[in-house]
């Protein structure tokens, strides 16, 4: 599995995807996101323990969109994951996506496909790093867990970052610290303002307080994840999400293909001729670009 993911990272995704195709569709994909230090890795480790205790096999994909290096930045997480490192029912892999053509959008879905084909029951995706990735991870997961903690990345900041809308489940971690109840109240208030989840039969993201460091309330988290899974199946939302995920992936790959073709014609006679015509004022750049795009197909 590790070698297949390396192949995917090194642009040999086409053959790997074809080989995986007959074995897809089994795994549940759960994304875990939140501000740095909020407790994502600790929560992931706690979830792995819970899921293993129930007999599920688990793959953990730690995605680091901010680093061009695979592995190094995740040393701390490796240590946190150590209790699972020798368990054959657990696979842990970190993935750096910066510098990868198409970034998170093309590399991570391919790795997910490998893990699904390998037969893991649950795939946990943890994002490392900040910003845009918090929202991007949503494109990858069936269920998105947003972690908050008192004193860091409060509900107002989360709302500004656009992660309130993407959450299927809120976990207010570090509930052993002061202020967790306030975070819960703020979240409830934000939810009441949103109003989007008030339709009958729709999903209102539950809010669960937890102490990841001690695994406290993780049975409640697993129960909420299972309820969301049932909702996804019952409502048809699972198919909708997976279709939209596939659409984003196809788009990203197509853009990659186009970009590669453009690289091949960089400096070519055809392009130089068009450039000359634009520079000489004989052609507007828009027309030149249209001709260039048409010449690709
Ligand atoms: N008090 C308290 N500390 C916690 C809890 N969960 C995690 N921590 C601590 O918070 C710190 C950050 O936890 P991590 O799990 O590494 O957080 P993270 O979100 O993965 O961090 P990054 O990967 O750097 O974004 C560590 O020192 C943990 O021991 C908790 O429930 N209570
Ligand atoms: Mg972490």
PDB file of C-alpha atoms and ligand atoms in Angstrom:
ATOM      1  CA  UNK A   1       0.000   0.000   0.000  1.00  0.00           C
ATOM      2  CA  UNK A   2       2.827   2.381   0.870  1.00  0.00           C
ATOM      3  CA  UNK A   3       4.481   1.715  -2.499  1.00  0.00           C
ATOM      4  CA  UNK A   4       1.258   2.302  -4.392  1.00  0.00           C
ATOM      5  CA  UNK A   5       0.826   5.638  -2.636  1.00  0.00           C
ATOM      6  CA  UNK A   6       4.417   6.535  -3.534  1.00  0.00           C
ATOM      7  CA  UNK A   7       3.632   5.739  -7.174  1.00  0.00           C
ATOM      8  CA  UNK A   8       0.605   7.999  -6.957  1.00  0.00           C
ATOM      9  CA  UNK A   9       2.751  10.769  -5.481  1.00  0.00           C
ATOM     10  CA  UNK A  10       5.248  10.337  -8.296  1.00  0.00           C
ATOM     11  CA  UNK A  11       2.724  10.903 -11.074  1.00  0.00           C
ATOM     12  CA  UNK A  12       2.078   7.247 -11.926  1.00  0.00           C
ATOM     13  CA  UNK A  13      -1.505   7.531 -10.807  1.00  0.00           C
ATOM     14  CA  UNK A  14      -3.134   6.354 -14.016  1.00  0.00           C
ATOM     15  CA  UNK A  15      -2.043   2.706 -13.768  1.00  0.00           C
ATOM     16  CA  UNK A  16      -2.619   2.602 -10.026  1.00  0.00           C
ATOM     17  CA  UNK A  17      -6.159   3.940 -10.438  1.00  0.00           C
ATOM     18  CA  UNK A  18      -6.939   1.304 -13.075  1.00  0.00           C
ATOM     19  CA  UNK A  19      -5.593  -1.469 -10.847  1.00  0.00           C
ATOM     20  CA  UNK A  20      -7.686  -0.267  -7.883  1.00  0.00           C
ATOM     21  CA  UNK A  21     -10.938   0.101  -9.820  1.00  0.00           C
ATOM     22  CA  UNK A  22     -12.433  -3.390  -9.179  1.00  0.00           C
ATOM     23  CA  UNK A  23     -11.961  -3.080  -5.415  1.00  0.00           C
ATOM     24  CA  UNK A  24     -13.493   0.317  -4.644  1.00  0.00           C
ATOM     25  CA  UNK A  25     -16.445   1.499  -2.616  1.00  0.00           C
ATOM     26  CA  UNK A  26     -16.069  -0.112   0.791  1.00  0.00           C
ATOM     27  CA  UNK A  27     -14.298   2.447   2.990  1.00  0.00           C
ATOM     28  CA  UNK A  28     -15.900   5.248   4.990  1.00  0.00           C
ATOM     29  CA  UNK A  29     -13.886   8.432   4.677  1.00  0.00           C
ATOM     30  CA  UNK A  30     -13.823  10.761   7.670  1.00  0.00           C
ATOM     31  CA  UNK A  31     -12.002  14.093   7.554  1.00  0.00           C
ATOM     32  CA  UNK A  32     -10.660  15.745  10.691  1.00  0.00           C
ATOM     33  CA  UNK A  33      -9.834  19.406  10.553  1.00  0.00           C
ATOM     34  CA  UNK A  34      -9.287  22.411  12.799  1.00  0.00           C
ATOM     35  CA  UNK A  35      -6.731  25.018  13.826  1.00  0.00           C
ATOM     36  CA  UNK A  36      -3.138  24.008  14.606  1.00  0.00           C
ATOM     37  CA  UNK A  37      -2.774  22.459  18.039  1.00  0.00           C
ATOM     38  CA  UNK A  38      -6.494  21.976  18.586  1.00  0.00           C
ATOM     39  CA  UNK A  39      -5.961  18.237  19.084  1.00  0.00           C
ATOM     40  CA  UNK A  40      -6.455  16.670  15.645  1.00  0.00           C
ATOM     41  CA  UNK A  41      -3.689  14.093  16.004  1.00  0.00           C
ATOM     42  CA  UNK A  42      -4.655  13.224  19.567  1.00  0.00           C
ATOM     43  CA  UNK A  43      -8.279  12.836  18.475  1.00  0.00           C
ATOM     44  CA  UNK A  44      -7.256  10.740  15.480  1.00  0.00           C
ATOM     45  CA  UNK A  45      -5.288   8.406  17.750  1.00  0.00           C
ATOM     46  CA  UNK A  46      -8.253   8.162  20.141  1.00  0.00           C
ATOM     47  CA  UNK A  47     -10.622   7.422  17.260  1.00  0.00           C
ATOM     48  CA  UNK A  48      -8.286   4.733  15.937  1.00  0.00           C
ATOM     49  CA  UNK A  49      -8.389   3.039  19.356  1.00  0.00           C
ATOM     50  CA  UNK A  50     -12.189   3.159  19.444  1.00  0.00           C
ATOM     51  CA  UNK A  51     -12.594   1.843  15.909  1.00  0.00           C
ATOM     52  CA  UNK A  52     -10.034  -0.934  16.429  1.00  0.00           C
ATOM     53  CA  UNK A  53     -11.831  -1.992  19.605  1.00  0.00           C
ATOM     54  CA  UNK A  54     -14.940  -2.470  17.460  1.00  0.00           C
ATOM     55  CA  UNK A  55     -12.959  -4.591  15.002  1.00  0.00           C
ATOM     56  CA  UNK A  56     -12.695  -2.069  12.136  1.00  0.00           C
ATOM     57  CA  UNK A  57      -9.467  -1.703  10.209  1.00  0.00           C
ATOM     58  CA  UNK A  58      -8.305   1.897   9.923  1.00  0.00           C
ATOM     59  CA  UNK A  59      -6.058   3.875   7.602  1.00  0.00           C
ATOM     60  CA  UNK A  60      -4.836   7.313   8.621  1.00  0.00           C
ATOM     61  CA  UNK A  61      -3.805   9.731   5.899  1.00  0.00           C
ATOM     62  CA  UNK A  62      -2.143  12.830   7.306  1.00  0.00           C
ATOM     63  CA  UNK A  63      -2.176  15.452   4.590  1.00  0.00           C
ATOM     64  CA  UNK A  64       0.185  18.396   4.791  1.00  0.00           C
ATOM     65  CA  UNK A  65      -0.620  20.885   2.057  1.00  0.00           C
ATOM     66  CA  UNK A  66       1.898  23.428   3.343  1.00  0.00           C
ATOM     67  CA  UNK A  67       5.007  21.305   3.108  1.00  0.00           C
ATOM     68  CA  UNK A  68       6.810  20.002   0.019  1.00  0.00           C
ATOM     69  CA  UNK A  69       8.406  17.261   2.122  1.00  0.00           C
ATOM     70  CA  UNK A  70       6.828  13.947   2.919  1.00  0.00           C
ATOM     71  CA  UNK A  71       7.125  12.695   6.442  1.00  0.00           C
ATOM     72  CA  UNK A  72       9.422  14.955   8.389  1.00  0.00           C
ATOM     73  CA  UNK A  73       6.862  17.405   9.708  1.00  0.00           C
ATOM     74  CA  UNK A  74       4.812  14.548  11.056  1.00  0.00           C
ATOM     75  CA  UNK A  75       7.349  13.109  13.412  1.00  0.00           C
ATOM     76  CA  UNK A  76       5.352  14.316  16.410  1.00  0.00           C
ATOM     77  CA  UNK A  77       2.242  12.633  15.085  1.00  0.00           C
ATOM     78  CA  UNK A  78       4.169   9.424  14.522  1.00  0.00           C
ATOM     79  CA  UNK A  79       5.082   9.419  18.180  1.00  0.00           C
ATOM     80  CA  UNK A  80       1.458  10.063  19.108  1.00  0.00           C
ATOM     81  CA  UNK A  81       0.468   7.173  16.870  1.00  0.00           C
ATOM     82  CA  UNK A  82       3.069   4.844  18.274  1.00  0.00           C
ATOM     83  CA  UNK A  83       0.628   2.639  20.145  1.00  0.00           C
ATOM     84  CA  UNK A  84      -0.920   1.820  16.764  1.00  0.00           C
ATOM     85  CA  UNK A  85       2.317   1.496  14.810  1.00  0.00           C
ATOM     86  CA  UNK A  86       2.675  -2.260  15.278  1.00  0.00           C
ATOM     87  CA  UNK A  87      -1.031  -3.038  14.773  1.00  0.00           C
ATOM     88  CA  UNK A  88      -1.506  -4.754  11.389  1.00  0.00           C
ATOM     89  CA  UNK A  89      -5.093  -3.409  11.289  1.00  0.00           C
ATOM     90  CA  UNK A  90      -3.805   0.173  11.183  1.00  0.00           C
ATOM     91  CA  UNK A  91      -1.986   1.893   8.333  1.00  0.00           C
ATOM     92  CA  UNK A  92      -0.517   5.357   8.813  1.00  0.00           C
ATOM     93  CA  UNK A  93       0.786   7.493   6.022  1.00  0.00           C
ATOM     94  CA  UNK A  94       1.684  11.133   5.684  1.00  0.00           C
ATOM     95  CA  UNK A  95       1.466  12.945   2.441  1.00  0.00           C
ATOM     96  CA  UNK A  96       2.897  16.282   1.399  1.00  0.00           C
ATOM     97  CA  UNK A  97       1.046  17.854  -1.449  1.00  0.00           C
ATOM     98  CA  UNK A  98       2.738  21.182  -2.081  1.00  0.00           C
ATOM     99  CA  UNK A  99       4.862  21.023  -5.173  1.00  0.00           C
ATOM    100  CA  UNK A 100       2.721  18.170  -6.416  1.00  0.00           C
ATOM    101  CA  UNK A 101       1.005  19.160  -9.641  1.00  0.00           C
ATOM    102  CA  UNK A 102      -2.584  19.909  -8.745  1.00  0.00           C
ATOM    103  CA  UNK A 103      -1.720  19.624  -5.054  1.00  0.00           C
ATOM    104  CA  UNK A 104      -4.203  18.198  -2.618  1.00  0.00           C
ATOM    105  CA  UNK A 105      -6.831  18.072  -5.339  1.00  0.00           C
ATOM    106  CA  UNK A 106      -5.164  15.302  -7.334  1.00  0.00           C
ATOM    107  CA  UNK A 107      -2.788  13.468  -4.991  1.00  0.00           C
ATOM    108  CA  UNK A 108      -5.024  12.866  -1.983  1.00  0.00           C
ATOM    109  CA  UNK A 109      -8.024  11.334  -3.810  1.00  0.00           C
ATOM    110  CA  UNK A 110      -5.686   8.862  -5.483  1.00  0.00           C
ATOM    111  CA  UNK A 111      -4.190   7.862  -2.149  1.00  0.00           C
ATOM    112  CA  UNK A 112      -7.741   7.456  -0.793  1.00  0.00           C
ATOM    113  CA  UNK A 113      -8.539   5.153  -3.670  1.00  0.00           C
ATOM    114  CA  UNK A 114      -5.512   2.978  -2.878  1.00  0.00           C
ATOM    115  CA  UNK A 115      -6.550   2.748   0.776  1.00  0.00           C
ATOM    116  CA  UNK A 116     -10.140   1.932  -0.156  1.00  0.00           C
ATOM    117  CA  UNK A 117      -9.011  -0.778  -2.589  1.00  0.00           C
ATOM    118  CA  UNK A 118      -6.760  -2.198   0.124  1.00  0.00           C
ATOM    119  CA  UNK A 119      -9.945  -2.913   2.074  1.00  0.00           C
ATOM    120  CA  UNK A 120      -9.720  -0.592   5.070  1.00  0.00           C
ATOM    121  CA  UNK A 121     -13.084  -0.120   6.766  1.00  0.00           C
ATOM    122  CA  UNK A 122     -12.420   3.470   7.784  1.00  0.00           C
ATOM    123  CA  UNK A 123     -10.047   6.082   6.386  1.00  0.00           C
ATOM    124  CA  UNK A 124      -9.277   9.058   8.612  1.00  0.00           C
ATOM    125  CA  UNK A 125      -7.830  12.098   6.851  1.00  0.00           C
ATOM    126  CA  UNK A 126      -6.123  14.559   9.128  1.00  0.00           C
ATOM    127  CA  UNK A 127      -5.030  17.867   7.707  1.00  0.00           C
ATOM    128  CA  UNK A 128      -1.867  19.401   9.014  1.00  0.00           C
ATOM    129  CA  UNK A 129      -1.220  23.074   8.500  1.00  0.00           C
ATOM    130  CA  UNK A 130      -3.588  25.940   8.160  1.00  0.00           C
ATOM    131  CA  UNK A 131      -5.962  27.905   6.050  1.00  0.00           C
ATOM    132  CA  UNK A 132      -7.457  26.795   2.815  1.00  0.00           C
ATOM    133  CA  UNK A 133      -6.728  23.130   3.516  1.00  0.00           C
ATOM    134  CA  UNK A 134      -9.389  23.095   6.207  1.00  0.00           C
ATOM    135  CA  UNK A 135     -12.009  23.663   3.596  1.00  0.00           C
ATOM    136  CA  UNK A 136     -10.310  21.558   0.922  1.00  0.00           C
ATOM    137  CA  UNK A 137     -10.363  18.431   3.074  1.00  0.00           C
ATOM    138  CA  UNK A 138     -14.126  18.574   2.885  1.00  0.00           C
ATOM    139  CA  UNK A 139     -13.950  17.737  -0.779  1.00  0.00           C
ATOM    140  CA  UNK A 140     -12.328  14.443   0.157  1.00  0.00           C
ATOM    141  CA  UNK A 141     -14.417  13.155   3.053  1.00  0.00           C
ATOM    142  CA  UNK A 142     -17.876  11.638   3.420  1.00  0.00           C
ATOM    143  CA  UNK A 143     -18.074  13.106   6.902  1.00  0.00           C
ATOM    144  CA  UNK A 144     -16.154  16.144   8.137  1.00  0.00           C
ATOM    145  CA  UNK A 145     -15.322  16.610  11.806  1.00  0.00           C
ATOM    146  CA  UNK A 146     -14.370  20.158  12.819  1.00  0.00           C
ATOM    147  CA  UNK A 147     -12.403  20.419  16.044  1.00  0.00           C
ATOM    148  CA  UNK A 148     -12.463  23.504  18.230  1.00  0.00           C
ATOM    149  CA  UNK A 149     -10.940  24.115  21.638  1.00  0.00           C
ATOM    150  CA  UNK A 150     -11.270  26.807  24.281  1.00  0.00           C
ATOM    151  CA  UNK A 151      -8.936  29.704  23.739  1.00  0.00           C
ATOM    152  CA  UNK A 152      -7.881  28.738  20.235  1.00  0.00           C
ATOM    153  CA  UNK A 153      -9.689  29.215  16.991  1.00  0.00           C
ATOM    154  CA  UNK A 154     -13.023  30.067  18.627  1.00  0.00           C
ATOM    155  CA  UNK A 155     -16.405  29.753  16.975  1.00  0.00           C
ATOM    156  CA  UNK A 156     -16.302  33.273  15.531  1.00  0.00           C
ATOM    157  CA  UNK A 157     -12.972  32.620  13.836  1.00  0.00           C
ATOM    158  CA  UNK A 158     -14.273  29.292  12.581  1.00  0.00           C
ATOM    159  CA  UNK A 159     -17.273  31.058  11.101  1.00  0.00           C
ATOM    160  CA  UNK A 160     -14.993  33.540   9.342  1.00  0.00           C
ATOM    161  CA  UNK A 161     -12.869  30.732   7.915  1.00  0.00           C
ATOM    162  CA  UNK A 162     -16.004  29.196   6.445  1.00  0.00           C
ATOM    163  CA  UNK A 163     -15.649  25.952   8.346  1.00  0.00           C
ATOM    164  CA  UNK A 164     -18.964  26.120  10.176  1.00  0.00           C
ATOM    165  CA  UNK A 165     -20.821  25.285   6.978  1.00  0.00           C
ATOM    166  CA  UNK A 166     -18.599  22.340   6.156  1.00  0.00           C
ATOM    167  CA  UNK A 167     -18.859  20.596   9.533  1.00  0.00           C
ATOM    168  CA  UNK A 168     -20.975  17.479   9.900  1.00  0.00           C
ATOM    169  CA  UNK A 169     -19.891  17.142  13.511  1.00  0.00           C
ATOM    170  CA  UNK A 170     -18.325  19.630  15.912  1.00  0.00           C
ATOM    171  CA  UNK A 171     -15.989  18.370  18.596  1.00  0.00           C
ATOM    172  CA  UNK A 172     -15.122  20.875  21.294  1.00  0.00           C
ATOM    173  CA  UNK A 173     -11.864  19.363  22.485  1.00  0.00           C
ATOM    174  CA  UNK A 174      -9.879  20.154  25.631  1.00  0.00           C
ATOM    175  CA  UNK A 175     -13.102  20.185  27.633  1.00  0.00           C
ATOM    176  CA  UNK A 176     -10.874  19.725  30.692  1.00  0.00           C
ATOM    177  CA  UNK A 177     -10.014  23.404  30.277  1.00  0.00           C
ATOM    178  CA  UNK A 178     -12.107  26.440  31.159  1.00  0.00           C
ATOM    179  CA  UNK A 179     -14.208  27.875  28.388  1.00  0.00           C
ATOM    180  CA  UNK A 180     -15.394  24.717  26.607  1.00  0.00           C
ATOM    181  CA  UNK A 181     -19.035  25.419  27.518  1.00  0.00           C
ATOM    182  CA  UNK A 182     -18.688  28.920  26.116  1.00  0.00           C
ATOM    183  CA  UNK A 183     -17.404  27.498  22.818  1.00  0.00           C
ATOM    184  CA  UNK A 184     -20.429  25.158  22.726  1.00  0.00           C
ATOM    185  CA  UNK A 185     -22.803  28.087  23.417  1.00  0.00           C
ATOM    186  CA  UNK A 186     -21.160  30.180  20.690  1.00  0.00           C
ATOM    187  CA  UNK A 187     -21.473  27.321  18.224  1.00  0.00           C
ATOM    188  CA  UNK A 188     -25.153  26.820  19.066  1.00  0.00           C
ATOM    189  CA  UNK A 189     -25.740  30.519  18.589  1.00  0.00           C
ATOM    190  CA  UNK A 190     -23.971  30.484  15.202  1.00  0.00           C
ATOM    191  CA  UNK A 191     -26.013  27.455  14.174  1.00  0.00           C
ATOM    192  CA  UNK A 192     -29.238  29.232  15.110  1.00  0.00           C
ATOM    193  CA  UNK A 193     -28.217  32.175  12.920  1.00  0.00           C
ATOM    194  CA  UNK A 194     -27.437  29.897   9.992  1.00  0.00           C
ATOM    195  CA  UNK A 195     -30.841  28.271   9.926  1.00  0.00           C
ATOM    196  CA  UNK A 196     -29.867  26.169   6.920  1.00  0.00           C
ATOM    197  CA  UNK A 197     -30.352  22.878   8.720  1.00  0.00           C
ATOM    198  CA  UNK A 198     -33.929  23.370   9.826  1.00  0.00           C
ATOM    199  CA  UNK A 199     -35.596  21.376   7.043  1.00  0.00           C
ATOM    200  CA  UNK A 200     -37.222  18.152   8.244  1.00  0.00           C
ATOM    201  CA  UNK A 201     -34.987  15.135   7.733  1.00  0.00           C
ATOM    202  CA  UNK A 202     -31.928  17.327   7.226  1.00  0.00           C
ATOM    203  CA  UNK A 203     -28.767  16.952   9.263  1.00  0.00           C
ATOM    204  CA  UNK A 204     -28.018  19.362  12.065  1.00  0.00           C
ATOM    205  CA  UNK A 205     -24.350  18.969  13.005  1.00  0.00           C
ATOM    206  CA  UNK A 206     -24.150  17.756  16.607  1.00  0.00           C
ATOM    207  CA  UNK A 207     -21.746  19.368  19.060  1.00  0.00           C
ATOM    208  CA  UNK A 208     -19.799  16.987  21.301  1.00  0.00           C
ATOM    209  CA  UNK A 209     -17.436  18.030  24.082  1.00  0.00           C
ATOM    210  CA  UNK A 210     -14.376  15.805  24.454  1.00  0.00           C
ATOM    211  CA  UNK A 211     -11.018  15.342  26.112  1.00  0.00           C
ATOM    212  CA  UNK A 212      -9.004  13.674  23.369  1.00  0.00           C
ATOM    213  CA  UNK A 213      -5.969  13.286  25.592  1.00  0.00           C
ATOM    214  CA  UNK A 214      -7.990  10.865  27.760  1.00  0.00           C
ATOM    215  CA  UNK A 215     -10.359   9.525  25.106  1.00  0.00           C
ATOM    216  CA  UNK A 216     -13.252  11.096  27.029  1.00  0.00           C
ATOM    217  CA  UNK A 217     -16.579  11.172  25.148  1.00  0.00           C
ATOM    218  CA  UNK A 218     -15.145   9.356  22.152  1.00  0.00           C
ATOM    219  CA  UNK A 219     -17.913   6.725  22.304  1.00  0.00           C
ATOM    220  CA  UNK A 220     -20.334   9.654  21.746  1.00  0.00           C
ATOM    221  CA  UNK A 221     -18.224  10.851  18.825  1.00  0.00           C
ATOM    222  CA  UNK A 222     -18.254   7.409  17.206  1.00  0.00           C
ATOM    223  CA  UNK A 223     -22.039   7.196  17.745  1.00  0.00           C
ATOM    224  CA  UNK A 224     -22.514  10.592  16.085  1.00  0.00           C
ATOM    225  CA  UNK A 225     -20.298   9.515  13.175  1.00  0.00           C
ATOM    226  CA  UNK A 226     -22.423   6.385  12.742  1.00  0.00           C
ATOM    227  CA  UNK A 227     -25.626   8.431  12.787  1.00  0.00           C
ATOM    228  CA  UNK A 228     -24.181  10.689  10.117  1.00  0.00           C
ATOM    229  CA  UNK A 229     -23.215   7.661   8.033  1.00  0.00           C
ATOM    230  CA  UNK A 230     -26.815   6.399   8.231  1.00  0.00           C
ATOM    231  CA  UNK A 231     -28.070   9.849   7.262  1.00  0.00           C
ATOM    232  CA  UNK A 232     -25.703   9.915   4.250  1.00  0.00           C
ATOM    233  CA  UNK A 233     -27.097   6.612   2.989  1.00  0.00           C
ATOM    234  CA  UNK A 234     -30.743   7.349   3.768  1.00  0.00           C
ATOM    235  CA  UNK A 235     -30.794  10.809   2.170  1.00  0.00           C
ATOM    236  CA  UNK A 236     -28.773  10.038  -0.943  1.00  0.00           C
ATOM    237  CA  UNK A 237     -26.269  12.618   0.242  1.00  0.00           C
ATOM    238  CA  UNK A 238     -23.438  10.047   0.107  1.00  0.00           C
ATOM    239  CA  UNK A 239     -23.858   9.577  -3.646  1.00  0.00           C
ATOM    240  CA  UNK A 240     -24.182  13.325  -4.106  1.00  0.00           C
ATOM    241  CA  UNK A 241     -20.955  13.990  -2.167  1.00  0.00           C
ATOM    242  CA  UNK A 242     -18.994  11.232  -3.874  1.00  0.00           C
ATOM    243  CA  UNK A 243     -20.134  12.429  -7.290  1.00  0.00           C
ATOM    244  CA  UNK A 244     -19.099  15.974  -6.547  1.00  0.00           C
ATOM    245  CA  UNK A 245     -15.766  14.695  -5.212  1.00  0.00           C
ATOM    246  CA  UNK A 246     -15.218  12.702  -8.413  1.00  0.00           C
ATOM    247  CA  UNK A 247     -16.140  15.758 -10.468  1.00  0.00           C
ATOM    248  CA  UNK A 248     -13.545  17.878  -8.690  1.00  0.00           C
ATOM    249  CA  UNK A 249     -10.944  15.181  -9.223  1.00  0.00           C
ATOM    250  CA  UNK A 250     -11.680  14.801 -12.933  1.00  0.00           C
ATOM    251  CA  UNK A 251     -11.488  18.581 -13.314  1.00  0.00           C
ATOM    252  CA  UNK A 252      -8.148  18.743 -11.499  1.00  0.00           C
ATOM    253  CA  UNK A 253      -6.677  15.946 -13.610  1.00  0.00           C
ATOM    254  CA  UNK A 254      -7.974  17.540 -16.804  1.00  0.00           C
ATOM    255  CA  UNK A 255      -6.368  20.856 -15.841  1.00  0.00           C
ATOM    256  CA  UNK A 256      -3.123  18.982 -15.199  1.00  0.00           C
ATOM    257  CA  UNK A 257      -3.262  17.374 -18.618  1.00  0.00           C
ATOM    258  CA  UNK A 258      -3.853  20.748 -20.257  1.00  0.00           C
ATOM    259  CA  UNK A 259      -1.029  22.313 -18.246  1.00  0.00           C
ATOM    260  CA  UNK A 260       1.352  19.544 -19.311  1.00  0.00           C
ATOM    261  CA  UNK A 261       0.393  20.001 -22.971  1.00  0.00           C
ATOM    262  CA  UNK A 262       1.056  23.721 -22.624  1.00  0.00           C
ATOM    263  CA  UNK A 263       4.481  22.965 -21.197  1.00  0.00           C
ATOM    264  CA  UNK A 264       5.242  20.894 -24.284  1.00  0.00           C
ATOM    265  CA  UNK A 265       4.396  23.753 -26.625  1.00  0.00           C
ATOM    266  CA  UNK A 266       6.262  26.335 -24.533  1.00  0.00           C
ATOM    267  CA  UNK A 267       8.737  28.015 -26.855  1.00  0.00           C
ATOM    268  CA  UNK A 268       7.345  26.163 -29.878  1.00  0.00           C
ATOM    269  CA  UNK A 269       7.259  27.715 -33.346  1.00  0.00           C
ATOM    270  CA  UNK A 270       3.468  28.019 -33.251  1.00  0.00           C
ATOM    271  CA  UNK A 271       3.507  29.919 -29.993  1.00  0.00           C
ATOM    272  CA  UNK A 272       6.379  32.158 -31.118  1.00  0.00           C
ATOM    273  CA  UNK A 273       4.478  33.030 -34.266  1.00  0.00           C
ATOM    274  CA  UNK A 274       1.372  33.974 -32.284  1.00  0.00           C
ATOM    275  CA  UNK A 275       3.504  35.967 -29.829  1.00  0.00           C
ATOM    276  CA  UNK A 276       5.139  37.809 -32.707  1.00  0.00           C
ATOM    277  CA  UNK A 277       1.762  38.714 -34.153  1.00  0.00           C
ATOM    278  CA  UNK A 278       0.552  40.013 -30.764  1.00  0.00           C
ATOM    279  CA  UNK A 279       3.751  42.001 -30.205  1.00  0.00           C
ATOM    280  CA  UNK A 280       3.472  43.507 -33.690  1.00  0.00           C
ATOM    281  CA  UNK A 281      -0.072  44.613 -32.954  1.00  0.00           C
ATOM    282  CA  UNK A 282      -1.567  42.344 -35.629  1.00  0.00           C
ATOM    283  CA  UNK A 283      -3.503  40.155 -33.222  1.00  0.00           C
ATOM    284  CA  UNK A 284      -5.156  40.703 -29.849  1.00  0.00           C
ATOM    285  CA  UNK A 285      -3.844  38.314 -27.151  1.00  0.00           C
ATOM    286  CA  UNK A 286      -7.356  36.868 -26.661  1.00  0.00           C
ATOM    287  CA  UNK A 287      -7.513  35.619 -30.234  1.00  0.00           C
ATOM    288  CA  UNK A 288      -3.981  34.254 -29.956  1.00  0.00           C
ATOM    289  CA  UNK A 289      -4.960  32.403 -26.770  1.00  0.00           C
ATOM    290  CA  UNK A 290      -8.084  30.981 -28.445  1.00  0.00           C
ATOM    291  CA  UNK A 291      -5.967  29.646 -31.302  1.00  0.00           C
ATOM    292  CA  UNK A 292      -3.476  28.171 -28.862  1.00  0.00           C
ATOM    293  CA  UNK A 293      -6.201  26.366 -26.892  1.00  0.00           C
ATOM    294  CA  UNK A 294      -7.786  25.096 -30.115  1.00  0.00           C
ATOM    295  CA  UNK A 295      -4.404  23.727 -31.252  1.00  0.00           C
ATOM    296  CA  UNK A 296      -4.177  21.537 -28.128  1.00  0.00           C
ATOM    297  CA  UNK A 297      -6.964  19.155 -28.992  1.00  0.00           C
TER     298      UNK A 297
HETATM  299  N1  LIG B   1      -5.657  19.718  28.046  1.00  0.00           N
HETATM  300  C1  LIG B   1      -5.800  19.011  26.944  1.00  0.00           C
HETATM  301  N2  LIG B   1      -4.788  18.974  26.065  1.00  0.00           N
HETATM  302  C2  LIG B   1      -4.944  18.254  24.932  1.00  0.00           C
HETATM  303  C3  LIG B   1      -6.144  17.536  24.663  1.00  0.00           C
HETATM  304  N3  LIG B   1      -6.022  16.939  23.469  1.00  0.00           N
HETATM  305  C4  LIG B   1      -4.799  17.259  22.991  1.00  0.00           C
HETATM  306  N4  LIG B   1      -4.138  18.048  23.873  1.00  0.00           N
HETATM  307  C5  LIG B   1      -2.777  18.598  23.740  1.00  0.00           C
HETATM  308  O1  LIG B   1      -2.777  19.629  22.768  1.00  0.00           O
HETATM  309  C6  LIG B   1      -1.547  19.638  22.055  1.00  0.00           C
HETATM  310  C7  LIG B   1      -1.813  19.582  20.571  1.00  0.00           C
HETATM  311  O2  LIG B   1      -2.424  18.339  20.249  1.00  0.00           O
HETATM  312  P1  LIG B   1      -2.321  17.699  18.802  1.00  0.00           P
HETATM  313  O3  LIG B   1      -3.163  16.474  18.815  1.00  0.00           O
HETATM  314  O4  LIG B   1      -0.925  17.578  18.365  1.00  0.00           O
HETATM  315  O5  LIG B   1      -3.016  18.834  17.944  1.00  0.00           O
HETATM  316  P2  LIG B   1      -3.105  18.950  16.346  1.00  0.00           P
HETATM  317  O6  LIG B   1      -4.381  19.645  16.045  1.00  0.00           O
HETATM  318  O7  LIG B   1      -2.860  17.637  15.709  1.00  0.00           O
HETATM  319  O8  LIG B   1      -1.890  19.913  16.037  1.00  0.00           O
HETATM  320  P3  LIG B   1      -1.215  20.221  14.597  1.00  0.00           P
HETATM  321  O9  LIG B   1      -1.057  18.918  13.883  1.00  0.00           O
HETATM  322  O10 LIG B   1       0.073  20.861  14.954  1.00  0.00           O
HETATM  323  O11 LIG B   1      -2.148  21.161  13.911  1.00  0.00           O
HETATM  324  C8  LIG B   1      -0.744  18.449  22.589  1.00  0.00           C
HETATM  325  O12 LIG B   1       0.162  18.924  23.536  1.00  0.00           O
HETATM  326  C9  LIG B   1      -1.795  17.575  23.208  1.00  0.00           C
HETATM  327  O13 LIG B   1      -1.277  16.779  24.250  1.00  0.00           O
HETATM  328  C10 LIG B   1      -7.205  17.595  25.642  1.00  0.00           C
HETATM  329  O14 LIG B   1      -8.272  16.998  25.493  1.00  0.00           O
HETATM  330  N5  LIG B   1      -6.964  18.346  26.744  1.00  0.00           N
HETATM  331 MG1  LIG B   2      -1.475  17.009  14.177  1.00  0.00          MG
END
